[in-house]
Coordinates of C-alpha atoms in Angstrom, one line a residue:
E23 CA -29.4 31.1 -29.7
A24 CA -26.8 28.3 -29.9
N25 CA -27.9 25.0 -31.5
T26 CA -27.6 22.5 -28.6
K27 CA -28.3 19.6 -30.9
T28 CA -25.1 20.0 -33.0
R29 CA -23.1 16.7 -33.1
G30 CA -19.3 16.6 -33.1
Y31 CA -17.3 14.0 -35.0
H32 CA -13.7 13.0 -35.2
L33 CA -12.2 11.3 -38.3
S34 CA -8.9 9.6 -38.8
S35 CA -6.5 11.1 -41.3
L36 CA -6.3 7.7 -42.8
Y37 CA -9.7 8.5 -44.5
S38 CA -8.3 11.7 -46.0
P39 CA -9.8 12.5 -49.5
N40 CA -7.8 12.7 -52.7
G41 CA -4.8 11.1 -51.0
W42 CA -3.5 14.3 -49.6
Y43 CA -2.2 12.3 -46.5
S44 CA -1.4 8.8 -47.6
W45 CA -1.0 5.6 -45.5
R46 CA 2.6 5.7 -46.4
D47 CA 2.9 9.2 -44.8
A48 CA 1.0 7.9 -41.7
V49 CA 3.4 4.9 -41.4
A50 CA 6.4 7.1 -41.8
D51 CA 5.2 9.5 -39.2
F52 CA 4.4 6.7 -36.8
L53 CA 7.9 5.2 -37.1
A54 CA 9.4 8.5 -36.4
A55 CA 7.2 9.1 -33.3
K56 CA 6.9 5.6 -31.8
D57 CA 9.8 5.9 -29.4
D58 CA 8.9 9.4 -28.2
P59 CA 5.8 9.6 -25.9
V60 CA 5.2 13.3 -26.7
L61 CA 5.4 12.8 -30.5
L62 CA 3.4 9.6 -30.3
K63 CA 0.7 11.4 -28.4
D64 CA 0.5 14.1 -31.1
W65 CA 0.4 11.4 -33.8
T66 CA -2.4 9.6 -32.1
N67 CA -4.4 12.8 -31.6
T68 CA -3.9 14.2 -35.1
V69 CA -3.6 11.2 -37.4
L70 CA -5.9 8.7 -35.8
G71 CA -8.2 11.3 -34.3
E72 CA -8.2 9.4 -31.0
T73 CA -7.7 10.5 -27.4
W74 CA -4.3 9.7 -26.1
Q75 CA -4.3 7.1 -23.4
E76 CA -1.1 7.1 -21.4
A77 CA 0.3 3.7 -20.6
G78 CA 0.4 3.3 -16.9
E79 CA 3.3 2.0 -14.9
T80 CA 2.2 -0.9 -12.7
V81 CA 3.1 -4.4 -11.4
D82 CA 1.6 -7.7 -12.5
H83 CA -0.5 -9.0 -9.5
E84 CA -0.1 -12.6 -10.6
L85 CA 3.7 -12.5 -10.2
L86 CA 3.3 -11.4 -6.6
Y87 CA 0.5 -13.9 -6.0
Q88 CA 2.7 -16.8 -7.3
R89 CA 5.6 -16.0 -5.0
R90 CA 3.7 -16.5 -1.8
E91 CA 5.6 -18.7 0.6
H92 CA 5.0 -21.0 3.6
Y93 CA 6.0 -19.3 6.8
P94 CA 7.5 -21.5 9.5
A95 CA 5.4 -19.6 12.1
P96 CA 2.7 -16.8 12.0
V97 CA 5.6 -14.3 12.2
P98 CA 9.0 -15.4 10.7
W99 CA 12.3 -15.1 12.7
F100 CA 13.6 -12.0 11.0
V101 CA 10.6 -9.7 12.0
E102 CA 11.6 -7.1 14.6
V103 CA 8.4 -5.2 14.8
L104 CA 4.8 -5.3 13.7
T105 CA 2.7 -2.4 12.4
A106 CA -0.8 -2.2 10.9
G107 CA -2.5 0.0 8.4
V108 CA -6.3 0.5 8.6
D109 CA -8.4 1.6 5.7
V110 CA -12.0 2.9 6.4
Q111 CA -14.8 2.5 4.0
D112 CA -18.5 3.3 4.4
D113 CA -19.6 -0.3 5.3
R114 CA -16.3 -1.8 6.6
V115 CA -12.8 -1.5 7.8
E116 CA -9.8 -3.4 6.4
F117 CA -6.4 -3.7 7.9
E118 CA -3.1 -5.4 7.1
V119 CA -0.5 -6.5 9.7
V120 CA 3.0 -6.2 8.4
G121 CA 6.3 -7.3 10.0
W122 CA 9.5 -5.4 9.4
G123 CA 13.1 -6.4 9.5
A124 CA 16.5 -5.0 8.7
G125 CA 16.5 -2.9 5.6
E126 CA 12.7 -2.6 5.8
E127 CA 12.3 -6.1 4.4
S128 CA 8.7 -6.8 5.1
W129 CA 6.6 -9.9 5.9
S130 CA 2.8 -9.6 5.5
V131 CA 1.2 -11.4 8.5
D132 CA -2.5 -10.9 8.3
Y133 CA -5.2 -9.1 6.3
V134 CA -8.6 -8.6 8.0
R135 CA -12.0 -7.3 6.6
L136 CA -14.7 -6.3 9.1
Y137 CA -18.1 -5.4 7.8
G138 CA -20.6 -3.4 9.8
D139 CA -22.3 -0.1 10.5
L140 CA -19.5 2.3 11.4
S141 CA -21.9 4.8 13.0
R142 CA -22.6 2.2 15.8
P143 CA -20.1 1.0 18.4
V144 CA -20.1 -2.8 17.7
I145 CA -17.7 -2.8 14.8
W146 CA -15.3 -0.5 16.7
Q147 CA -15.3 -2.9 19.6
I148 CA -14.5 -5.9 17.4
L149 CA -11.8 -3.8 15.6
A150 CA -10.2 -2.9 18.9
E151 CA -10.0 -6.6 19.9
K152 CA -8.5 -7.5 16.6
L153 CA -5.8 -4.8 16.8
R154 CA -4.9 -6.0 20.3
Q155 CA -4.3 -9.5 19.1
S156 CA -0.8 -11.0 19.5
Y157 CA 1.1 -12.9 16.9
R158 CA 3.6 -15.7 17.7
R159 CA 7.1 -15.3 16.2
Q160 CA 9.1 -18.3 15.2
D161 CA 11.2 -18.2 18.4
G162 CA 8.0 -18.3 20.5
V163 CA 7.8 -14.6 21.4
L164 CA 4.3 -13.1 21.3
M165 CA 4.3 -9.8 19.4
N166 CA 1.8 -7.0 19.7
L167 CA 1.3 -4.3 17.1
A168 CA 3.9 -1.6 17.9
Q169 CA 2.1 1.1 15.9
V170 CA -1.2 1.5 14.0
C171 CA -2.1 4.1 11.4
M172 CA -5.8 4.5 10.5
D173 CA -7.4 6.4 7.6
S174 CA -9.4 9.4 8.8
G175 CA -10.1 11.1 5.5
G176 CA -13.6 9.5 4.8
H177 CA -17.0 9.9 6.3
F178 CA -16.1 8.8 9.8
T179 CA -13.4 11.2 10.8
D180 CA -14.8 11.9 14.3
E181 CA -15.2 8.2 15.0
V182 CA -11.6 7.6 14.0
Y183 CA -10.4 10.4 16.3
A184 CA -12.5 9.0 19.2
F185 CA -11.1 5.5 18.5
S186 CA -7.5 6.9 18.7
R187 CA -8.3 8.6 22.0
K188 CA -9.8 5.4 23.4
L189 CA -7.0 3.0 22.3
G190 CA -4.1 5.5 22.9
I191 CA -3.2 8.6 20.9
D192 CA 0.4 7.5 20.8
W193 CA -0.4 4.0 19.5
L194 CA -3.3 4.5 17.0
I195 CA -2.5 7.4 14.8
P196 CA -5.2 9.0 12.5
V197 CA -3.7 9.7 9.1
K198 CA -4.8 11.7 6.0
G199 CA -3.5 11.3 2.5
A200 CA -1.7 14.2 0.9
S201 CA -1.2 13.5 -2.8
Q202 CA 1.8 15.7 -3.5
S203 CA 5.0 14.8 -5.4
G204 CA 8.0 14.5 -3.2
K205 CA 6.1 14.9 0.1
A206 CA 7.5 12.8 3.0
I207 CA 5.8 9.5 3.7
A208 CA 5.0 10.5 7.2
T209 CA 4.6 14.1 8.5
F210 CA 4.0 13.6 12.2
P211 CA 2.8 16.8 14.0
K212 CA 4.6 18.3 16.9
T213 CA 1.3 18.8 18.8
R214 CA -2.1 17.3 18.9
N215 CA -4.9 18.9 16.9
R216 CA -8.0 20.5 18.4
K217 CA -9.6 17.0 18.6
G218 CA -6.7 15.8 20.8
V219 CA -5.0 13.4 18.3
Y220 CA -1.8 13.4 16.3
L221 CA -3.2 13.7 12.8
T222 CA -0.4 12.7 10.5
L223 CA -0.2 13.6 6.8
V224 CA 0.8 10.8 4.4
G225 CA 2.8 11.5 1.2
T226 CA 0.8 8.9 -0.7
D227 CA 2.6 9.5 -4.0
T228 CA 6.0 9.0 -2.3
A229 CA 4.8 5.9 -0.4
K230 CA 3.3 4.2 -3.5
E231 CA 6.4 4.9 -5.5
L232 CA 8.5 3.2 -2.9
I233 CA 6.0 0.3 -2.5
Y234 CA 5.9 -0.4 -6.2
Q235 CA 9.7 -0.3 -6.4
R236 CA 9.8 -2.9 -3.6
Y237 CA 7.2 -5.1 -5.4
R238 CA 9.8 -5.4 -8.2
I239 CA 12.6 -6.6 -6.0
Q240 CA 13.2 -10.3 -6.9
E241 CA 15.5 -11.5 -4.1
P242 CA 14.9 -11.5 -0.3
G243 CA 16.9 -8.8 1.5
A244 CA 16.5 -5.1 2.0
G245 CA 13.1 -3.9 0.8
Y246 CA 11.8 -7.3 -0.4
C247 CA 8.1 -8.1 0.3
H248 CA 7.0 -11.5 1.6
W249 CA 3.5 -12.9 1.7
P250 CA 2.3 -16.1 3.2
V251 CA 0.2 -18.8 1.7
K252 CA -2.9 -17.9 3.6
D253 CA -6.6 -17.5 2.6
C254 CA -6.7 -13.8 3.3
F255 CA -3.9 -13.2 0.8
D256 CA -5.9 -14.4 -2.1
E257 CA -5.8 -13.2 -5.7
D258 CA -8.2 -10.4 -5.0
Y259 CA -5.8 -9.0 -2.3
F260 CA -3.0 -8.8 -4.9
K261 CA -5.3 -7.2 -7.5
Q262 CA -6.0 -4.5 -4.9
A263 CA -2.4 -4.2 -3.9
T264 CA -1.4 -3.4 -7.5
A265 CA -4.6 -1.6 -8.5
E266 CA -3.1 1.8 -9.2
E267 CA -1.1 2.8 -12.2
K268 CA 1.4 5.6 -12.4
I269 CA 0.0 7.7 -15.3
R270 CA 1.7 10.5 -17.2
K271 CA -0.8 13.4 -17.6
Y272 CA -0.5 16.9 -19.1
K273 CA -1.6 20.2 -17.6
H274 CA -1.1 23.3 -19.6
G275 CA 1.3 21.3 -21.8
V276 CA 3.5 20.3 -18.8
A277 CA 3.8 16.5 -18.1
H278 CA 3.3 15.3 -14.5
F279 CA 2.5 11.9 -12.9
E280 CA -0.5 10.8 -11.0
W281 CA -1.4 7.5 -9.3
D282 CA -4.8 6.3 -10.7
A283 CA -6.8 3.2 -9.7
K284 CA -9.1 3.6 -12.7
K285 CA -12.1 2.8 -10.5
R286 CA -10.5 -0.5 -9.4
R287 CA -10.7 -1.4 -5.7
N288 CA -7.4 -0.4 -4.0
E289 CA -8.0 -0.9 -0.2
A290 CA -5.1 -3.4 0.1
L291 CA -2.7 -0.8 -1.4
D292 CA -4.0 1.9 1.0
C293 CA -3.5 -0.5 4.0
R294 CA 0.1 -1.1 2.9
V295 CA 0.7 2.6 2.6
Y296 CA -0.5 3.2 6.1
A297 CA 1.5 0.2 7.5
L298 CA 4.6 1.8 5.9
T299 CA 3.7 5.1 7.4
A300 CA 3.4 3.5 10.9
V301 CA 7.0 2.0 10.7
R302 CA 8.3 5.4 9.6
I303 CA 6.7 7.0 12.6
L304 CA 8.4 4.4 14.8
Q305 CA 11.7 5.2 13.2
Q306 CA 11.5 9.0 13.2
H307 CA 9.7 9.6 16.4
R308 CA 10.0 6.5 18.7
G309 CA 13.7 5.6 18.2
L310 CA 13.1 2.4 16.3
D311 CA 16.3 1.0 14.7
L312 CA 15.6 -2.1 12.7
E313 CA 19.2 -2.8 11.9
Q314 CA 20.3 -2.6 15.5
L315 CA 17.5 -4.9 16.6
A316 CA 18.6 -7.4 14.0
L317 CA 22.2 -7.2 15.2
N318 CA 21.1 -7.8 18.8
R319 CA 19.2 -10.9 17.8
P320 CA 21.5 -12.7 15.4
V321 CA 20.3 -15.6 13.3
P322 CA 21.1 -19.0 14.9
E323 CA 24.0 -20.8 13.3
T324 CA 21.8 -23.8 12.8
Y325 CA 18.9 -21.9 11.2
E326 CA 17.7 -25.0 9.4
E327 CA 17.3 -26.7 12.7
E328 CA 15.5 -23.7 14.1
L329 CA 12.9 -24.0 11.4
E330 CA 12.0 -27.4 12.7
T331 CA 12.1 -26.6 16.4
P332 CA 8.7 -26.6 18.0
A333 CA 7.5 -23.4 19.7
P334 CA 8.1 -23.2 23.5
S335 CA 5.3 -24.3 25.8
L336 CA 3.0 -21.7 27.3
E337 CA 4.9 -21.9 30.6
N338 CA 8.3 -21.2 29.1
R339 CA 7.2 -18.8 26.4
P340 CA 9.3 -15.6 26.4
R341 CA 7.8 -12.2 27.4
R342 CA 5.7 -10.2 24.9
I343 CA 7.1 -7.5 22.8
S344 CA 4.7 -4.7 23.3
R345 CA 4.2 -1.2 22.1
S346 CA 5.5 0.3 25.4
S347 CA 9.1 -0.5 24.6
Y348 CA 9.0 1.9 21.7
L349 CA 6.6 4.6 23.2
N350 CA 8.7 4.9 26.3
G351 CA 12.0 4.9 24.5

């Protein structure tokens, strides 16, 4: 019978007896391996007797938090369309509203957390009202959400499907993450599933790779991410938005990469992934052309004066931009 009380130990080679492996040898091997991750992994395992911890690729949340800016209106001038990404947890839903301009430059507009019992209708009614809310753009136009993507991979899949059918299967799209390298950000189905909704698979690895690349863009323009100075975009939001690290892992001796939150909360990142998925659905299946929209609505020559111009009165306010303009082509 095997002895189940046997203890295992690991011991650094730096404690080797009789000097058969000296500190000089260890230092020399380290210097030879320090610039090669594979050699350094082997050195850490064999010489130090420690488990190799791969350094993750991430973004400093404080740098993003510090570059928040004061918007001249709830939605800045350059936003052509609004989308939302909704994350579903056991006791709450969270969603981010993101505005998109030419080159997929993005402006975060709002972040909402709603707590409640998702098995009961009250929280769904409140969520529906929030998602139908309009946001005023700098030129006075009231903008609705053009597309919403909502996580359906948790414990409330049937509720999310029913919510999609209630609010509009073309407008609120249930999504499910598919962690697979190189998979398209949005794989929109040709037909509805047996529950009557357009369940869309999300290439989460691809989306996170793109989002993190855009976090690193330093100058406004294509791909740049803007956030407003607003209570909902607090430090906790940015910690969640950058919670995951791109980790090199090994399987059967072959290196591959995985995104790992290391048990940190990452709802804000998931919401950003789904908001990005929503704009891709608009582009690929609804005919949205951000560049053309930007050309059709050029920046005023006196943009500085535009910043100081008060919004039009309610009587003279321009018509709303609604989802129907995209869904009906």
